[in-house]
Short mmCIF file of C-alpha atoms and ligand atoms in Angstrom, two decimals:
data_model
loop_
_atom_site.label_atom_id
_atom_site.label_comp_id
_atom_site.label_asym_id
_atom_site.label_seq_id
_atom_site.Cartn_x
_atom_site.Cartn_y
_atom_site.Cartn_z
CA MET A 157 74.28 62.11 187.62
CA SER A 158 76.32 64.79 189.22
CA ASN A 159 80.25 63.50 188.61
CA ALA A 160 80.80 64.69 192.36
CA ILE A 161 82.30 61.89 194.81
CA GLU A 162 80.21 61.32 197.38
CA PHE A 163 80.99 58.11 200.21
CA PRO A 164 78.42 56.15 201.82
CA LYS A 165 76.72 57.73 204.53
CA ASN A 166 78.34 56.25 207.15
CA PHE A 167 81.63 55.56 205.79
CA LEU A 168 84.56 56.27 208.44
CA TRP A 169 86.64 58.65 208.72
CA GLY A 170 89.83 58.06 211.06
CA ALA A 171 94.12 58.45 211.88
CA SER A 172 96.47 55.70 212.50
CA THR A 173 99.01 55.61 215.00
CA SER A 174 100.90 52.35 216.38
CA ALA A 175 101.79 52.75 220.88
CA TYR A 176 105.97 52.08 220.51
CA GLN A 177 105.57 54.53 217.61
CA ILE A 178 104.26 57.97 219.04
CA GLU A 179 104.60 57.17 223.41
CA GLY A 180 107.95 57.64 224.69
CA SER A 181 108.06 56.56 228.05
CA PRO A 182 108.83 52.86 227.86
CA LEU A 183 109.58 51.54 231.08
CA ALA A 184 107.65 54.35 233.10
CA ASP A 185 105.14 53.59 236.00
CA GLY A 186 105.52 49.86 236.33
CA ALA A 187 106.06 48.98 232.58
CA GLY A 188 108.00 46.14 230.94
CA PRO A 189 110.20 46.54 228.07
CA SER A 190 109.25 45.26 224.90
CA ILE A 191 111.81 43.93 221.72
CA TRP A 192 111.48 47.41 220.57
CA GLN A 193 113.22 48.72 223.65
CA ARG A 194 115.73 46.19 223.16
CA PHE A 195 116.09 47.06 219.37
CA ALA A 196 116.35 50.09 219.44
CA HIS A 197 119.29 50.63 222.15
CA SER A 198 121.16 47.85 220.41
CA PRO A 199 123.14 50.31 218.34
CA GLY A 200 122.91 50.05 214.76
CA ASN A 201 119.91 48.87 214.16
CA ILE A 202 118.01 52.79 214.28
CA ARG A 203 119.26 55.19 212.17
CA ASP A 204 120.59 58.27 214.05
CA GLY A 205 120.40 56.11 216.68
CA ASP A 206 116.88 57.08 217.20
CA THR A 207 115.14 55.25 219.98
CA GLY A 208 110.99 55.57 220.94
CA ASP A 209 112.30 56.78 224.64
CA VAL A 210 110.20 60.21 224.24
CA ALA A 211 108.75 59.26 220.02
CA CYS A 212 105.70 61.95 220.02
CA ASP A 213 105.84 61.99 224.22
CA HIS A 214 101.73 61.35 223.63
CA TYR A 215 102.39 58.71 227.66
CA ARG A 216 101.97 62.60 228.73
CA ARG A 217 100.16 64.17 225.77
CA SER A 218 97.37 61.89 225.27
CA ALA A 219 94.80 64.47 226.22
CA GLN A 220 96.66 67.34 223.89
CA ASP A 221 96.44 65.03 220.69
CA VAL A 222 92.65 64.05 221.19
CA ALA A 223 91.82 67.76 221.46
CA LEU A 224 93.93 68.06 218.27
CA MET A 225 92.12 64.65 216.46
CA ARG A 226 88.62 67.01 217.33
CA GLU A 227 90.06 69.81 215.68
CA ILE A 228 91.17 68.22 212.58
CA GLY A 229 87.31 66.15 212.75
CA LEU A 230 88.25 62.84 212.94
CA GLN A 231 85.54 60.48 213.29
CA ALA A 232 87.79 57.34 214.43
CA TYR A 233 91.52 57.47 215.66
CA ARG A 234 93.80 53.47 215.30
CA PHE A 235 96.13 53.26 218.05
CA SER A 236 97.60 50.04 219.69
CA ILE A 237 98.02 48.67 223.20
CA SER A 238 102.12 48.35 224.31
CA TRP A 239 100.86 44.53 225.74
CA SER A 240 103.66 45.31 227.84
CA ARG A 241 102.71 48.54 229.52
CA VAL A 242 99.71 46.42 230.32
CA MET A 243 101.21 43.40 231.58
CA PRO A 244 104.84 44.15 231.87
CA SER A 245 105.88 40.29 232.21
CA GLY A 246 103.46 39.77 229.29
CA ARG A 247 101.96 36.77 231.07
CA GLY A 248 100.08 37.48 234.94
CA ALA A 249 100.05 40.88 236.78
CA VAL A 250 98.64 42.96 234.69
CA ASN A 251 100.12 47.19 235.77
CA PRO A 252 97.19 49.33 236.82
CA VAL A 253 98.72 52.59 235.93
CA GLY A 254 99.70 50.95 232.44
CA ILE A 255 96.42 49.27 231.36
CA GLY A 256 94.85 52.59 233.47
CA PHE A 257 96.57 54.75 230.61
CA TYR A 258 94.61 52.89 227.42
CA ASP A 259 91.12 53.43 230.09
CA GLU A 260 91.88 57.03 230.00
CA LEU A 261 92.66 57.88 226.33
CA VAL A 262 89.02 55.83 225.22
CA ASP A 263 86.76 57.80 227.99
CA ARG A 264 88.53 61.35 226.11
CA LEU A 265 88.36 59.83 222.68
CA LEU A 266 84.55 58.81 223.57
CA ALA A 267 84.08 62.48 224.91
CA GLN A 268 84.89 63.93 222.10
CA GLY A 269 82.65 61.21 219.55
CA ILE A 270 85.18 59.40 218.41
CA LYS A 271 85.82 55.76 217.93
CA PRO A 272 88.67 54.14 219.02
CA MET A 273 89.48 51.39 217.10
CA VAL A 274 92.07 49.24 219.22
CA THR A 275 95.25 47.10 217.45
CA LEU A 276 96.37 44.09 220.82
CA PHE A 277 100.07 44.39 218.63
CA HIS A 278 101.99 46.42 216.29
CA TRP A 279 104.91 44.13 216.84
CA ASP A 280 105.98 45.91 220.19
CA LEU A 281 106.17 42.01 222.14
CA PRO A 282 107.12 42.16 225.76
CA GLU A 283 110.45 41.26 226.14
CA THR A 284 110.05 38.47 228.56
CA LEU A 285 107.70 36.44 226.13
CA ASP A 286 110.65 36.66 223.70
CA ASN A 287 113.03 35.61 226.10
CA GLN A 288 111.16 32.79 226.09
CA GLY A 289 110.87 31.75 222.78
CA GLY A 290 109.01 34.71 221.27
CA TRP A 291 106.55 34.56 217.92
CA LEU A 292 108.57 30.37 217.76
CA ASN A 293 107.00 28.85 221.00
CA ARG A 294 103.58 27.52 220.39
CA ASP A 295 102.64 28.71 223.93
CA ILE A 296 102.70 32.30 222.22
CA ALA A 297 99.15 31.69 221.36
CA ASP A 298 97.48 30.95 225.10
CA TRP A 299 99.93 34.05 225.98
CA PHE A 300 97.72 36.19 223.72
CA ALA A 301 94.66 35.00 224.45
CA ASP A 302 95.00 35.78 228.36
CA TYR A 303 96.32 39.40 227.60
CA ALA A 304 93.80 39.97 224.56
CA ARG A 305 91.13 38.87 227.77
CA VAL A 306 92.46 41.41 230.23
CA MET A 307 91.89 44.51 226.93
CA PHE A 308 88.43 42.45 226.03
CA GLU A 309 86.83 42.79 229.70
CA ARG A 310 88.44 45.97 230.41
CA LEU A 311 87.56 48.20 227.49
CA ASP A 312 84.74 45.72 225.82
CA ASP A 313 82.21 48.56 227.14
CA ARG A 314 83.43 50.78 224.97
CA VAL A 315 85.70 50.26 222.42
CA THR A 316 83.48 48.76 219.73
CA SER A 317 86.13 47.87 216.50
CA TRP A 318 89.08 45.73 217.78
CA ALA A 319 92.20 43.92 215.37
CA THR A 320 94.66 40.95 216.78
CA LEU A 321 97.81 41.76 214.94
CA ASN A 322 98.79 44.64 212.94
CA GLU A 323 101.25 43.21 209.95
CA PRO A 324 102.27 39.35 210.86
CA TRP A 325 103.83 39.36 207.17
CA VAL A 326 106.03 42.29 208.87
CA VAL A 327 106.68 40.43 211.52
CA SER A 328 107.92 37.47 210.07
CA ASP A 329 109.94 38.94 206.94
CA GLY A 330 111.46 41.55 209.04
CA GLY A 331 111.72 40.57 212.77
CA TYR A 332 112.96 36.80 211.63
CA LEU A 333 113.74 36.54 207.67
CA ASN A 334 115.85 39.94 207.11
CA GLY A 335 116.90 41.40 211.03
CA THR A 336 116.01 44.67 210.20
CA LEU A 337 112.73 45.00 213.07
CA ALA A 338 113.30 43.17 216.44
CA PRO A 339 114.21 40.80 217.41
CA GLY A 340 116.33 41.10 214.12
CA HIS A 341 116.97 37.20 213.66
CA HIS A 342 117.89 36.31 210.36
CA ASN A 343 116.33 32.70 209.86
CA ARG A 344 114.48 31.52 207.12
CA PHE A 345 113.60 28.45 208.88
CA GLU A 346 112.73 30.37 212.10
CA ALA A 347 110.49 32.76 209.69
CA PRO A 348 107.62 30.84 208.19
CA ILE A 349 107.06 29.37 212.55
CA ALA A 350 106.91 32.80 213.30
CA ALA A 351 104.64 33.48 210.92
CA HIS A 352 102.32 30.32 211.83
CA ASN A 353 102.33 31.45 215.73
CA LEU A 354 100.77 34.74 214.80
CA LEU A 355 98.16 33.26 213.37
CA ARG A 356 97.62 30.56 215.56
CA ALA A 357 97.32 33.63 218.18
CA HIS A 358 94.91 35.90 216.15
CA GLY A 359 92.92 32.46 215.74
CA ALA A 360 93.22 31.93 219.98
CA ALA A 361 92.31 35.95 220.16
CA VAL A 362 89.18 35.57 218.49
CA LYS A 363 88.32 32.80 219.71
CA VAL A 364 88.10 34.37 223.10
CA TYR A 365 86.05 37.64 221.35
CA ARG A 366 83.62 35.20 220.49
CA GLU A 367 82.82 34.73 224.11
CA VAL A 368 83.35 37.38 226.02
CA GLY A 369 82.75 40.64 223.61
CA LYS A 370 79.94 41.93 222.30
CA HIS A 371 81.19 44.33 218.79
CA GLU A 372 83.48 43.04 215.94
CA ILE A 373 87.08 42.12 215.66
CA GLY A 374 89.23 41.73 212.56
CA LEU A 375 93.13 41.30 211.28
CA VAL A 376 95.13 43.74 209.81
CA VAL A 377 97.30 42.93 206.89
CA ASN A 378 99.44 45.05 204.71
CA LEU A 379 98.78 43.72 200.79
CA GLU A 380 100.64 45.39 197.97
CA PRO A 381 99.95 44.19 194.84
CA LYS A 382 102.71 42.80 192.58
CA TYR A 383 103.17 43.07 188.92
CA PRO A 384 105.42 41.27 186.68
CA ALA A 385 107.78 43.66 184.85
CA SER A 386 107.71 40.80 181.53
CA GLU A 387 105.16 38.99 180.26
CA SER A 388 108.24 36.40 180.53
CA ALA A 389 107.23 32.89 182.23
CA ALA A 390 110.12 33.23 184.80
CA ASP A 391 108.42 36.81 185.69
CA GLN A 392 104.99 35.66 186.03
CA GLN A 393 106.32 33.43 188.68
CA ALA A 394 108.44 35.31 190.13
CA ALA A 395 105.42 38.17 191.01
CA ALA A 396 103.32 34.92 191.98
CA ARG A 397 105.33 33.92 194.68
CA GLY A 398 105.86 37.58 195.77
CA HIS A 399 102.06 37.89 195.45
CA ALA A 400 101.60 34.54 197.76
CA TYR A 401 104.51 35.59 200.32
CA MET A 402 102.98 38.53 201.40
CA ASN A 403 99.72 38.63 200.33
CA GLY A 404 98.24 34.92 200.17
CA GLN A 405 100.18 34.04 202.64
CA PHE A 406 97.97 35.28 206.29
CA LEU A 407 94.90 35.61 204.78
CA ASP A 408 94.34 32.47 202.60
CA PRO A 409 94.84 30.48 205.68
CA VAL A 410 92.46 32.58 207.99
CA PHE A 411 89.31 32.23 205.13
CA PHE A 412 90.74 29.09 203.50
CA GLY A 413 92.28 27.37 206.33
CA ARG A 414 94.89 26.75 204.57
CA TYR A 415 98.66 28.61 203.13
CA PRO A 416 98.71 29.31 199.23
CA GLU A 417 100.46 26.26 197.53
CA LYS A 418 103.24 28.61 196.61
CA MET A 419 104.66 28.96 199.99
CA LYS A 420 106.44 25.73 199.21
CA ASP A 421 108.08 26.89 196.10
CA VAL A 422 109.03 30.27 198.52
CA TYR A 423 110.79 28.26 201.46
CA GLY A 424 111.66 25.17 200.05
CA ASP A 425 113.42 22.75 202.68
CA ALA A 426 112.36 25.57 205.42
CA TRP A 427 108.19 25.05 204.94
CA PRO A 428 107.40 23.19 207.79
CA GLU A 429 103.85 20.85 207.96
CA TRP A 430 101.71 22.31 210.54
CA PRO A 431 98.43 20.13 212.02
CA ALA A 432 95.33 20.36 210.70
CA GLU A 433 93.82 21.70 214.13
CA ASP A 434 96.11 25.24 213.67
CA PHE A 435 94.22 25.28 210.93
CA GLU A 436 90.79 25.25 212.78
CA LEU A 437 91.70 27.38 215.30
CA ILE A 438 93.07 30.17 212.67
CA ARG A 439 90.13 30.60 210.62
CA GLN A 440 88.17 31.87 213.19
CA ARG A 441 85.25 33.68 211.83
CA LEU A 442 85.83 37.56 211.21
CA ASP A 443 84.25 40.94 211.16
CA PHE A 444 86.51 42.38 208.83
CA ILE A 445 90.06 42.99 207.54
CA GLY A 446 91.69 46.07 207.82
CA VAL A 447 94.14 46.41 205.11
CA ASN A 448 97.23 48.65 205.06
CA TYR A 449 98.32 49.46 201.69
CA TYR A 450 100.87 51.73 200.56
CA THR A 451 102.66 50.67 196.87
CA ARG A 452 102.98 48.51 194.47
CA SER A 453 104.80 46.21 193.62
CA VAL A 454 106.59 45.60 189.16
CA THR A 455 108.37 42.50 189.70
CA ARG A 456 111.11 40.37 188.34
CA ASP A 457 112.63 37.23 188.78
CA GLU A 458 115.96 37.18 190.77
CA PRO A 459 117.57 33.52 191.65
CA SER A 460 119.94 35.30 194.25
CA ALA A 461 117.10 37.31 196.12
CA LEU A 462 116.44 34.58 198.38
CA PRO A 463 113.76 32.99 199.50
CA VAL A 464 111.51 34.93 197.70
CA ARG A 465 113.67 35.07 194.61
CA ALA A 466 111.48 38.07 193.27
CA VAL A 467 112.28 41.66 193.39
CA ALA A 468 110.68 45.41 192.70
CA VAL A 469 111.76 46.65 189.35
CA ARG A 470 111.99 51.07 189.68
CA GLN A 471 109.03 52.45 187.30
CA PRO A 472 111.53 55.41 185.94
CA LEU A 473 108.00 57.84 185.04
CA ALA A 474 107.06 57.23 188.88
CA THR A 475 106.89 59.57 192.15
CA TYR A 476 108.72 57.54 195.00
CA THR A 477 108.24 58.09 198.39
CA GLU A 478 111.00 59.44 200.91
CA THR A 479 110.98 55.34 201.71
CA GLY A 480 111.60 54.49 197.85
CA TRP A 481 107.52 53.19 197.11
CA GLU A 482 106.44 54.13 194.12
CA VAL A 483 103.08 56.36 194.16
CA TYR A 484 100.92 53.80 192.37
CA ALA A 485 96.63 54.20 193.67
CA ARG A 486 95.59 52.18 191.39
CA GLY A 487 97.30 49.58 193.05
CA LEU A 488 95.26 49.94 196.36
CA SER A 489 91.90 49.49 193.75
CA ASP A 490 93.23 46.47 192.54
CA THR A 491 94.13 45.10 195.94
CA LEU A 492 90.80 45.84 197.04
CA GLU A 493 88.40 44.35 194.35
CA TRP A 494 91.25 41.06 195.33
CA VAL A 495 90.34 40.80 198.03
CA ALA A 496 86.79 41.17 197.56
CA ALA A 497 86.94 38.46 195.03
CA ARG A 498 89.11 36.38 196.10
CA TYR A 499 87.54 35.91 199.35
CA GLY A 500 83.73 36.50 199.71
CA ASN A 501 83.51 40.35 199.53
CA PRO A 502 84.67 41.00 203.23
CA PRO A 503 84.12 44.08 205.53
CA LEU A 504 87.00 46.30 204.77
CA TYR A 505 88.64 49.00 206.42
CA ILE A 506 91.89 51.11 205.02
CA THR A 507 93.48 51.04 208.24
CA GLU A 508 96.94 52.33 207.28
CA ASN A 509 97.72 54.30 203.55
CA GLY A 510 99.73 57.26 203.48
CA ALA A 511 103.23 58.26 202.46
CA ALA A 512 106.51 60.25 203.67
CA PHE A 513 107.66 63.61 201.55
CA PHE A 514 110.49 65.60 202.63
CA ASP A 515 108.26 68.16 204.70
CA PRO A 516 109.44 71.88 204.92
CA PRO A 517 110.09 73.37 208.83
CA VAL A 518 106.95 74.82 209.61
CA ALA A 519 107.07 78.07 208.02
CA GLU A 520 105.57 81.45 208.50
CA GLY A 521 102.76 81.93 210.36
CA GLY A 522 102.75 78.34 211.26
CA ARG A 523 101.79 76.26 208.15
CA VAL A 524 103.17 73.15 206.77
CA HIS A 525 103.32 72.73 202.86
CA ASP A 526 103.11 69.36 201.74
CA PRO A 527 101.48 68.69 198.42
CA LEU A 528 102.41 65.81 197.75
CA ARG A 529 100.89 64.15 200.71
CA ILE A 530 97.64 66.30 199.54
CA ASP A 531 98.41 64.37 196.19
CA TYR A 532 99.04 61.49 197.59
CA TYR A 533 95.69 61.06 199.70
CA GLN A 534 94.09 62.30 196.76
CA LYS A 535 94.63 60.42 194.50
CA HIS A 536 94.31 57.07 197.59
CA LEU A 537 90.74 58.55 198.00
CA ARG A 538 89.39 58.71 194.53
CA ALA A 539 90.65 54.53 193.98
CA ILE A 540 88.38 53.90 197.29
CA HIS A 541 85.50 55.52 195.99
CA GLU A 542 85.82 53.78 192.60
CA VAL A 543 86.00 50.42 193.87
CA ILE A 544 83.16 51.35 196.54
CA GLN A 545 81.43 52.27 193.49
CA LYS A 546 81.63 48.42 191.98
CA GLY A 547 80.06 46.63 195.53
CA VAL A 548 83.68 46.55 196.88
CA ASP A 549 82.55 46.21 200.81
CA VAL A 550 84.65 49.59 202.36
CA ARG A 551 83.40 51.16 205.23
CA GLY A 552 86.13 52.90 206.28
CA TYR A 553 89.65 54.51 206.34
CA CYS A 554 92.66 55.77 208.64
CA ALA A 555 95.13 57.99 207.73
CA TRP A 556 98.38 56.40 208.43
CA SER A 557 99.82 58.08 210.32
CA LEU A 558 97.61 61.51 212.83
CA LEU A 559 101.41 62.82 214.00
CA ASP A 560 104.59 62.33 212.38
CA ASN A 561 106.25 59.80 214.35
CA LEU A 562 109.29 57.18 214.70
CA GLU A 563 109.92 54.93 211.45
CA TRP A 564 110.74 52.33 212.87
CA ALA A 565 114.21 51.89 211.88
CA HIS A 566 113.82 55.10 209.93
CA GLY A 567 113.79 56.49 213.35
CA PHE A 568 112.67 60.30 213.03
CA SER A 569 113.84 60.89 209.58
CA LYS A 570 109.92 59.56 206.75
CA ARG A 571 107.61 61.46 208.35
CA PHE A 572 104.30 60.00 207.56
CA GLY A 573 102.60 62.55 209.86
CA ILE A 574 99.46 65.22 208.96
CA VAL A 575 100.86 66.24 212.37
CA HIS A 576 104.05 68.04 212.11
CA VAL A 577 106.06 67.21 215.53
CA ASN A 578 108.65 69.66 216.42
CA PHE A 579 110.38 66.08 218.14
CA ALA A 580 113.06 68.58 220.20
CA THR A 581 109.74 70.76 221.54
CA GLN A 582 107.38 68.53 221.22
CA GLU A 583 105.05 71.35 218.89
CA ARG A 584 102.20 69.85 217.13
CA THR A 585 101.42 71.52 214.10
CA LEU A 586 98.57 70.50 211.27
CA LYS A 587 100.43 70.44 207.81
CA ASP A 588 98.46 71.00 204.99
CA SER A 589 97.23 67.93 204.76
CA ALA A 590 95.95 67.74 208.19
CA TYR A 591 93.25 70.49 206.56
CA PHE A 592 92.81 68.77 203.70
CA TYR A 593 91.35 66.30 205.55
CA ARG A 594 89.28 67.92 207.36
CA GLU A 595 88.07 69.15 204.41
CA VAL A 596 87.45 65.50 203.00
CA ILE A 597 86.05 64.47 206.88
CA ALA A 598 83.30 67.66 206.47
CA THR A 599 82.15 66.47 203.35
CA ASN A 600 82.26 63.08 203.26
CA GLY A 601 84.64 62.79 200.50
CA ALA A 602 82.85 65.60 198.05
CA VAL A 603 86.09 67.63 198.06
CA LEU A 604 88.03 65.25 195.96
C1 GI1 B 976 104.84 47.12 204.00
O1 GI1 B 976 104.24 47.28 205.38
C2 GI1 B 976 103.24 48.34 204.99
O2 GI1 B 976 104.14 48.71 204.13
C3 GI1 B 976 103.51 49.25 206.36
C4 GI1 B 976 103.77 50.79 206.43
N1 GI1 B 976 103.71 50.85 207.78
C5 GI1 B 976 103.39 49.86 208.12
N2 GI1 B 976 103.40 49.15 207.18
C6 GI1 B 976 103.06 49.77 209.84
O3 GI1 B 976 102.06 49.20 210.07
C7 GI1 B 976 103.34 51.23 210.48
O4 GI1 B 976 103.93 50.93 211.54
C8 GI1 B 976 104.33 52.04 209.46
O5 GI1 B 976 104.72 53.72 210.16
C9 GI1 B 976 104.23 52.38 208.00
C10 GI1 B 976 105.12 53.19 207.55
O6 GI1 B 976 105.74 52.81 206.93
#
């Protein structure tokens, strides 16, 4: 039997981005502000005072960027829609130029044989809705469902793969518990309420899709396996709390209609009780789960690290990325096997996977040598192939990210792209990892 790696015949190879991180022009042509417009322009929130005012200028350069995708040989492109570009007040009136931008982008992609994979919400909530309570207001489930209906009715004749939310955990943890991300709240009572309303909004949008949609819809979650730092009961329990908080908190309600028991232990008196009908809304049948994987956590007990009381332990012999994440491809295979075993082997896409390393400047001849990123992709793609061989239903992979972009609170200091962006000139340069990925796609993985 040949040792050559070969992915399934119709395996889908793509790359991912998100609206606020690449588009720029956040208020152009009638667009309304998102909470990231406000958060980025509040001093101290983003490194070096960077904002998404220009970013990769994708709003004006989308034709050029689609040509880049074609040059790399992408079969799919995962992107998000700016809710407030399409509906400036988040509800009611639709901005024809705003929705027209996405309509045109979809047509450009299809003309190049690239499958659009659309995420409705990638953190950039309309500011007007946040002013009405945002994810803390139960009405947001209806607001999101109305926005989703507008997008389905406009694009579902051409878009065949939808995701409701990108990483509700990050919105709850970063936006409401720790305040590191928009809207910048620090409140352990708000975080579980936001998480629950995100899940309710997800369910409401899926219900609408079952009325009007003809293709597939799913949810994108970030998953990070937690390995106890020792055999001690304290570390085992800490890893279990971290696992429930980050991994089970969103998938259990969607698949089982209930939260992990451990969530009460995490939030204590801040953990609310919810009506049964909320879980009936949340547990809508899904066509796939999108998994965003970057790293693992070797976890120890830390009573002062509230509310989870768990911290990651640095691994002395490991390689770490510029964002401080351990390179650990086995964590991806372990995670995918866990999802398959716990939730009945649902169809999966790896919707994000990648790394920020310190990239050298563009060299003579226009090359950007990023061997560490190539090594990262090789290791993680092999890990995916390993579990596919075991029967895990992985149907596609999107590298994070197509372009160097605005890495949220890190600003432009952390480069995840397989394409280098000179933010002063907006010049794009394929990195060595883009040429590597082009070969991976062309050989369906045989070069790995
Ligand atoms: C904690 O979630 C994942 O680690 C994660 C990593 N990432 C993400 N989620 C987000 O979906 C992207 O917008 C980020 O740019 C990307 C890189 O940081």
